[in-house]
Short mmCIF file of C-alpha atoms and ligand atoms in Angstrom, two decimals:
data_model
loop_
_atom_site.label_atom_id
_atom_site.label_comp_id
_atom_site.label_asym_id
_atom_site.label_seq_id
_atom_site.Cartn_x
_atom_site.Cartn_y
_atom_site.Cartn_z
CA MET A 276 -99.31 162.81 97.31
CA VAL A 277 -96.47 163.45 98.95
CA ASN A 278 -92.87 162.53 97.30
CA LEU A 279 -91.30 160.65 99.88
CA ASN A 280 -87.98 162.41 98.40
CA ASP A 281 -88.89 165.89 99.23
CA LEU A 282 -88.88 165.27 102.51
CA THR A 283 -85.82 165.93 104.64
CA LEU A 284 -84.65 162.47 106.77
CA GLU A 285 -86.86 163.54 109.75
CA GLN A 286 -89.68 164.45 107.45
CA LEU A 287 -89.15 161.16 105.93
CA GLN A 288 -88.88 158.93 109.16
CA ASP A 289 -92.23 160.66 110.11
CA ALA A 290 -93.84 159.80 106.84
CA LEU A 291 -93.18 155.85 107.62
CA VAL A 292 -93.91 155.40 110.93
CA LYS A 293 -96.93 157.01 110.34
CA ILE A 294 -97.64 154.33 108.17
CA GLY A 295 -96.87 152.10 110.49
CA GLU A 296 -92.95 151.24 109.47
CA PRO A 297 -89.41 151.56 112.15
CA LYS A 298 -87.65 154.46 111.68
CA PHE A 299 -84.53 153.01 110.44
CA ARG A 300 -86.46 151.84 107.51
CA ALA A 301 -86.34 155.76 106.53
CA LYS A 302 -82.45 155.92 106.37
CA GLN A 303 -82.04 152.99 103.86
CA ILE A 304 -84.93 155.02 101.35
CA PHE A 305 -83.29 158.36 101.85
CA LYS A 306 -79.59 156.49 100.93
CA TRP A 307 -80.91 155.06 97.78
CA PHE A 308 -82.16 158.38 96.73
CA ALA A 309 -78.68 159.29 96.76
CA ARG A 310 -78.02 156.57 94.75
CA GLY A 311 -79.91 157.95 91.74
CA VAL A 312 -82.61 155.29 93.28
CA THR A 313 -86.09 156.38 92.78
CA ARG A 314 -87.53 152.89 91.68
CA LEU A 315 -88.78 150.73 94.44
CA GLU A 316 -88.64 147.87 92.75
CA GLU A 317 -84.09 148.20 92.81
CA MET A 318 -84.91 148.88 96.37
CA THR A 319 -83.42 145.53 97.36
CA ASP A 320 -82.98 145.79 101.10
CA ILE A 321 -87.23 146.74 100.91
CA SER A 322 -89.74 143.98 101.74
CA ALA A 323 -92.33 143.45 99.36
CA LYS A 324 -95.26 144.25 102.27
CA THR A 325 -93.60 147.77 102.70
CA LYS A 326 -93.38 148.76 98.80
CA GLU A 327 -96.64 148.15 98.85
CA LYS A 328 -97.54 150.39 101.86
CA ILE A 329 -95.53 152.95 100.67
CA LYS A 330 -96.67 152.92 97.32
CA GLU A 331 -100.65 153.25 98.71
CA ASN A 332 -99.60 156.13 100.53
CA TYR A 333 -97.40 158.22 98.93
CA ASN A 334 -95.64 158.72 95.42
CA ILE A 335 -92.05 159.56 94.49
CA ALA A 336 -90.63 161.96 92.11
CA ASN A 337 -88.28 160.35 89.25
CA VAL A 338 -85.73 162.11 87.20
CA GLU A 339 -85.16 160.70 84.23
CA ILE A 340 -82.47 160.92 81.37
CA TRP A 341 -83.80 161.54 78.16
CA GLN A 342 -80.87 162.55 76.04
CA ARG A 343 -77.34 163.04 76.91
CA PHE A 344 -75.07 165.67 74.33
CA ASP A 345 -71.33 165.38 75.01
CA SER A 346 -69.19 168.49 73.51
CA LYS A 347 -66.79 167.79 71.17
CA LEU A 348 -64.78 170.77 72.19
CA ASP A 349 -64.44 169.88 75.94
CA GLU A 350 -65.52 167.18 78.37
CA THR A 351 -68.78 168.71 79.48
CA LYS A 352 -71.92 166.77 79.41
CA LYS A 353 -75.53 168.05 78.98
CA TYR A 354 -78.47 165.69 79.98
CA LEU A 355 -82.16 166.18 78.95
CA MET A 356 -83.80 164.83 81.78
CA GLU A 357 -87.68 163.92 81.77
CA LEU A 358 -89.95 164.80 84.73
CA ASP A 359 -92.62 162.64 85.86
CA ASP A 360 -95.19 165.38 83.58
CA GLY A 361 -92.91 165.04 80.66
CA ASN A 362 -91.37 168.28 81.73
CA ILE A 363 -87.95 168.58 80.28
CA ILE A 364 -84.95 170.07 81.55
CA GLU A 365 -81.16 170.76 81.30
CA THR A 366 -78.78 169.16 83.56
CA VAL A 367 -74.83 170.18 82.69
CA ALA A 368 -72.02 168.41 84.40
CA MET A 369 -68.57 170.08 83.64
CA PHE A 370 -64.65 168.28 84.22
CA TYR A 371 -61.73 170.14 86.21
CA LYS A 372 -58.94 169.63 87.60
CA HIS A 373 -60.72 169.80 91.22
CA GLY A 374 -63.68 166.99 90.82
CA ILE A 375 -66.96 166.41 88.38
CA THR A 376 -69.13 170.22 88.89
CA VAL A 377 -72.69 169.94 88.38
CA CYS A 378 -75.59 172.87 87.33
CA ILE A 379 -78.41 171.65 88.03
CA SER A 380 -81.91 173.58 86.88
CA THR A 381 -84.52 174.16 89.95
CA GLN A 382 -87.58 175.08 87.57
CA VAL A 383 -89.58 174.20 84.90
CA GLY A 384 -88.25 177.75 82.79
CA CYS A 385 -88.01 181.15 84.74
CA ASN A 386 -90.24 183.83 85.52
CA MET A 387 -87.23 186.58 86.08
CA GLY A 388 -86.93 188.05 82.06
CA CYS A 389 -83.54 188.52 81.83
CA LYS A 390 -82.98 190.46 78.40
CA PHE A 391 -80.18 188.00 77.66
CA CYS A 392 -81.46 184.59 79.11
CA ALA A 393 -82.89 181.53 76.95
CA SER A 394 -83.86 179.97 80.35
CA THR A 395 -86.57 182.78 80.90
CA ILE A 396 -88.18 182.93 77.14
CA GLY A 397 -91.34 181.66 77.74
CA GLY A 398 -92.24 182.18 81.50
CA LYS A 399 -92.02 179.75 83.88
CA SER A 400 -93.93 176.58 83.68
CA ARG A 401 -94.09 175.23 87.81
CA ASN A 402 -91.25 174.83 90.15
CA LEU A 403 -88.96 171.71 90.52
CA THR A 404 -89.48 170.09 94.04
CA ALA A 405 -86.70 169.07 96.50
CA GLY A 406 -86.59 165.55 94.73
CA GLU A 407 -86.72 166.45 91.40
CA ILE A 408 -83.44 168.97 92.61
CA LEU A 409 -81.90 165.74 94.40
CA GLY A 410 -82.10 163.65 91.38
CA GLN A 411 -80.69 165.53 88.93
CA VAL A 412 -77.12 165.59 90.91
CA ALA A 413 -78.05 162.00 91.76
CA THR A 414 -78.88 160.74 88.19
CA VAL A 415 -75.74 162.60 86.99
CA GLN A 416 -73.49 160.69 89.59
CA ARG A 417 -75.48 157.13 88.54
CA ASN A 418 -74.17 157.47 85.40
CA LEU A 419 -70.92 158.63 85.35
CA GLY A 420 -70.04 156.40 87.80
CA THR A 421 -67.35 159.29 89.42
CA ARG A 422 -68.51 160.97 92.52
CA VAL A 423 -69.78 164.15 91.87
CA SER A 424 -67.89 167.02 94.25
CA ASN A 425 -69.36 169.88 93.47
CA ILE A 426 -72.47 171.46 92.67
CA VAL A 427 -73.63 174.73 91.51
CA LEU A 428 -77.78 175.79 91.33
CA MET A 429 -76.97 177.73 87.94
CA GLY A 430 -78.97 176.34 85.59
CA ILE A 431 -82.34 177.06 84.37
CA GLY A 432 -85.20 179.42 87.29
CA GLU A 433 -84.23 181.21 89.95
CA PRO A 434 -83.42 179.24 92.93
CA LEU A 435 -84.46 181.79 95.54
CA ASP A 436 -88.28 181.48 93.65
CA ASN A 437 -88.66 178.21 94.69
CA TYR A 438 -87.21 178.73 98.68
CA ASP A 439 -88.21 175.92 100.17
CA HIS A 440 -87.53 173.13 98.25
CA VAL A 441 -84.24 174.50 97.62
CA VAL A 442 -83.97 174.71 101.14
CA ASN A 443 -84.85 170.90 101.71
CA PHE A 444 -82.53 169.97 98.66
CA LEU A 445 -79.39 171.57 100.30
CA LYS A 446 -79.69 170.14 104.44
CA ASN A 447 -80.62 166.45 102.12
CA VAL A 448 -77.75 166.90 99.56
CA ASN A 449 -75.71 167.90 102.44
CA ASP A 450 -76.65 165.12 104.95
CA GLU A 451 -74.34 162.85 105.98
CA ASN A 452 -76.72 160.08 105.12
CA GLY A 453 -77.39 161.28 101.90
CA MET A 454 -74.44 162.59 99.07
CA CYS A 455 -72.69 164.07 102.00
CA ILE A 456 -71.33 167.02 99.89
CA GLY A 457 -70.42 169.82 102.20
CA TYR A 458 -71.66 173.25 101.52
CA ARG A 459 -68.70 174.85 100.49
CA HIS A 460 -68.80 172.74 97.66
CA ILE A 461 -72.36 174.45 96.47
CA SER A 462 -73.16 177.67 95.10
CA LEU A 463 -76.11 179.35 94.37
CA SER A 464 -77.33 181.90 92.36
CA THR A 465 -79.61 184.21 91.97
CA CYS A 466 -80.87 187.42 90.31
CA GLY A 467 -81.07 189.01 93.55
CA LEU A 468 -84.28 188.24 95.19
CA VAL A 469 -83.36 190.31 98.02
CA ASP A 470 -85.65 189.27 100.82
CA LYS A 471 -85.01 185.50 99.89
CA ILE A 472 -81.21 186.26 100.65
CA LYS A 473 -81.38 188.06 104.15
CA LYS A 474 -83.43 184.59 105.00
CA LEU A 475 -81.34 182.48 103.44
CA ALA A 476 -78.31 184.51 105.26
CA GLU A 477 -80.32 182.28 108.58
CA GLU A 478 -81.00 179.22 107.48
CA ASN A 479 -77.83 177.88 108.94
CA VAL A 480 -77.04 176.32 105.24
CA PRO A 481 -73.74 178.32 104.63
CA ILE A 482 -73.49 178.04 100.95
CA THR A 483 -71.60 180.12 98.66
CA LEU A 484 -73.82 183.01 96.81
CA SER A 485 -73.20 183.86 93.63
CA VAL A 486 -75.41 187.08 92.31
CA SER A 487 -76.16 187.68 88.89
CA LEU A 488 -75.22 191.69 89.01
CA HIS A 489 -74.44 192.31 85.95
CA ALA A 490 -74.52 195.83 86.28
CA PRO A 491 -73.27 198.34 88.64
CA ASP A 492 -75.87 200.68 88.45
CA ASN A 493 -79.62 201.19 88.09
CA GLU A 494 -79.46 203.10 84.37
CA THR A 495 -78.03 200.00 83.48
CA ARG A 496 -79.94 197.57 85.21
CA ASP A 497 -83.31 198.41 84.53
CA LYS A 498 -82.23 198.11 80.81
CA ILE A 499 -82.15 194.25 81.76
CA MET A 500 -83.22 192.68 84.54
CA PRO A 501 -86.57 193.17 85.07
CA VAL A 502 -85.61 192.14 88.98
CA ASN A 503 -84.06 195.38 89.79
CA LYS A 504 -87.70 197.11 89.36
CA ALA A 505 -87.82 195.44 92.32
CA TRP A 506 -84.70 195.38 94.44
CA LYS A 507 -82.75 198.75 93.78
CA VAL A 508 -78.69 197.66 93.47
CA GLU A 509 -78.46 199.51 96.27
CA GLN A 510 -80.64 197.44 98.41
CA LEU A 511 -79.16 193.53 96.60
CA ILE A 512 -75.69 195.48 97.92
CA ASP A 513 -76.80 195.61 101.13
CA ALA A 514 -78.46 191.92 101.37
CA CYS A 515 -75.13 190.95 100.03
CA ARG A 516 -73.30 192.74 102.75
CA GLU A 517 -75.45 191.27 105.42
CA TYR A 518 -75.18 187.27 104.32
CA GLN A 519 -71.47 188.03 104.25
CA SER A 520 -71.53 189.03 107.88
CA VAL A 521 -73.60 186.45 109.24
CA THR A 522 -72.22 183.68 106.80
CA GLY A 523 -68.65 184.65 107.14
CA ARG A 524 -68.51 183.26 103.56
CA ARG A 525 -66.90 185.84 100.26
CA ILE A 526 -69.96 187.17 97.64
CA SER A 527 -69.09 186.16 94.52
CA PHE A 528 -70.63 188.90 91.72
CA GLU A 529 -71.19 187.95 87.93
CA TYR A 530 -70.63 189.77 85.12
CA ILE A 531 -72.03 189.64 82.22
CA LEU A 532 -70.14 191.65 79.58
CA ILE A 533 -72.68 192.50 76.73
CA ASN A 534 -70.70 195.04 73.88
CA GLN A 535 -71.10 198.66 74.93
CA LEU A 536 -74.16 198.23 77.07
CA ASN A 537 -71.96 197.22 81.03
CA ASP A 538 -68.62 196.91 79.75
CA THR A 539 -67.04 200.78 79.68
CA ILE A 540 -64.36 201.77 82.59
CA GLY A 541 -66.84 203.87 83.68
CA HIS A 542 -69.02 200.50 84.53
CA ALA A 543 -65.78 198.81 86.22
CA GLU A 544 -65.37 202.07 88.44
CA THR A 545 -68.96 201.96 89.58
CA LEU A 546 -68.44 198.57 90.49
CA ILE A 547 -65.57 198.66 92.39
CA LYS A 548 -66.89 202.10 94.62
CA ILE A 549 -70.04 199.46 94.94
CA THR A 550 -68.62 196.36 96.36
CA LYS A 551 -66.06 198.43 98.11
CA GLY A 552 -64.96 196.73 101.49
CA MET A 553 -66.50 193.60 100.86
CA LEU A 554 -65.13 190.69 100.69
CA SER A 555 -65.91 189.65 96.80
CA HIS A 556 -64.83 188.18 93.77
CA ILE A 557 -66.29 188.85 90.62
CA ASN A 558 -66.58 186.83 87.69
CA LEU A 559 -66.78 188.01 84.68
CA ILE A 560 -68.63 185.97 81.57
CA PRO A 561 -68.59 187.36 78.14
CA ALA A 562 -72.47 186.77 77.38
CA ASN A 563 -73.16 183.91 75.51
CA PHE A 564 -75.23 183.26 72.30
CA VAL A 565 -78.97 183.29 72.73
CA LYS A 566 -80.47 184.35 69.51
CA GLU A 567 -83.74 185.47 70.78
CA SER A 568 -81.59 188.33 72.97
CA GLY A 569 -80.01 190.32 70.01
CA LEU A 570 -77.54 191.22 72.37
CA VAL A 571 -73.63 191.11 70.86
CA LYS A 572 -70.81 189.57 73.71
CA SER A 573 -67.78 191.75 74.48
CA THR A 574 -65.35 191.84 72.39
CA PRO A 575 -62.33 190.25 73.99
CA GLU A 576 -60.01 193.77 73.62
CA ARG A 577 -62.86 195.18 76.06
CA VAL A 578 -62.84 191.92 77.92
CA LYS A 579 -58.82 192.02 78.85
CA ALA A 580 -59.54 196.48 79.32
CA PHE A 581 -62.31 195.86 81.85
CA LYS A 582 -61.03 193.09 84.03
CA GLN A 583 -57.36 194.84 83.60
CA TYR A 584 -58.61 198.15 85.46
CA LEU A 585 -60.37 195.64 87.96
CA GLU A 586 -56.90 193.94 88.80
CA LYS A 587 -54.89 196.88 88.78
CA GLN A 588 -57.53 198.25 91.95
CA GLY A 589 -56.93 195.33 93.84
CA ILE A 590 -60.04 193.42 92.24
CA ASN A 591 -60.16 189.87 93.31
CA VAL A 592 -61.31 188.77 89.51
CA THR A 593 -61.18 185.27 86.91
CA VAL A 594 -62.91 185.31 83.57
CA ARG A 595 -65.22 182.84 83.17
CA ARG A 596 -64.31 179.66 80.96
CA GLU A 597 -67.27 178.86 78.59
CA LEU A 598 -67.63 175.45 78.59
CA GLY A 599 -69.63 173.24 75.79
CA SER A 600 -70.96 176.25 73.86
CA ASP A 601 -71.00 173.87 71.14
CA ILE A 602 -73.72 171.59 72.75
CA SER A 603 -75.44 174.73 73.85
CA ALA A 604 -74.92 174.36 77.78
CA SER A 605 -73.22 177.43 78.79
CA CYS A 606 -74.68 180.01 80.89
CA GLY A 607 -77.83 181.49 79.51
CA GLN A 608 -78.74 178.62 77.15
CA LEU A 609 -80.48 176.20 78.92
CA ARG A 610 -84.36 176.23 77.77
CA ARG A 611 -87.11 173.97 79.13
CA LYS A 612 -88.50 171.73 76.65
CA HIS A 613 -91.88 169.30 77.26
CA ASN A 614 -91.51 166.06 75.47
CA THR A 615 -94.53 166.80 73.28
CA GLU A 616 -91.19 168.74 71.33
CA ARG A 617 -89.85 165.38 70.64
N1 LIG B 1310 -81.81 182.92 87.98
C1 LIG B 1310 -80.39 182.42 88.76
C2 LIG B 1310 -79.34 181.27 88.18
C3 LIG B 1310 -79.27 180.62 87.18
S1 LIG B 1310 -77.40 181.38 86.86
C4 LIG B 1310 -79.56 183.64 88.29
O1 LIG B 1310 -79.93 184.50 87.92
O2 LIG B 1310 -78.48 183.63 88.70
C5 LIG B 1310 -77.05 181.00 85.16
C6 LIG B 1310 -76.14 182.14 85.21
O3 LIG B 1310 -76.03 182.96 83.27
C7 LIG B 1310 -76.61 183.71 85.59
O4 LIG B 1310 -75.29 184.46 86.16
C8 LIG B 1310 -77.11 184.24 84.24
O5 LIG B 1310 -77.22 185.29 84.73
C9 LIG B 1310 -76.23 184.10 83.33
N2 LIG B 1310 -76.73 184.23 81.99
C10 LIG B 1310 -78.38 184.37 81.74
N3 LIG B 1310 -77.84 184.65 80.26
C11 LIG B 1310 -76.18 184.45 80.32
C12 LIG B 1310 -75.75 184.66 78.45
N4 LIG B 1310 -76.16 184.91 77.02
N5 LIG B 1310 -74.65 185.01 78.75
C13 LIG B 1310 -73.75 184.56 79.63
N6 LIG B 1310 -74.19 184.16 81.47
C14 LIG B 1310 -75.66 184.53 80.95
#
């Protein structure tokens, strides 16, 4: 059965007209989804008869808070969200001066196999649907009672490996009848699925593209990211240039610093060379601890030297602040679970 909250407003109108409901009913229901309400019983402006008809013909996917962890180091909150099939995914809320950013998952697990990341251990069990992706943002907003201002698709999963649901989600969360979050306040992070980056450029959803580059040459990238076997660094950079020229948006490159592996001045030099002339920003992330990876974060001295080298060459660079490390909510630390593991 089709999930009503996976549909765009237009598709939802068609679905409701098909069961004999007026078009405006779609907007009513769409607005409930944006408020984090997915139980028909809670939709007070829908009649009992309509609810029955909907139940007979359609599903609605739920995302429920199973547990919330509050960091003691900062205000970060990590949510374990339970899906209807018992899978548990993670969603993180981060508090900044400019507002609340929610980091959402797009898959249950991940197939990309990056050596440093906890989300990919055990592979992918399934894609999240558009409704489950939106459900994370709407549920966090409802739980906090404050408007979410920014979204990052940087939780568990590779968003571009779940292309159609992710694009439907982006359209829905941006919709003026929905959560109405501007595309400029949304960042999608990818390990570099080149064909999908090119497709996204043409989609007319001008979000910020973040690319998990992590190494500027094929030899180094091959060691830590299996995706580099499919698309080489040069192809990835070309796709980024294309995204940039079509959307006019600055590309953000994420670069984890792993001790002695990708953090030499030679790496910094190559990084400058390959991104030359591109409107971009480099976000350095000292690698976070993942016990299975065996990789060690760069020392503060090496991070500083790497950053200063880039800065001296006029590169736009920042070091990402580590948030929520005491509750394993930092980049690369999120992992999927199942409710049988309770
Ligand atoms: N699959 C997408 C979305 C995940 S975003 C992607 O790869 O971009 C999560 C970010 O955290 C990515 O940039 C990822 O490379 C990074 N990351 C993974 N493991 C990490 C670790 N141990 N320390 C720091 N960052 C890590």
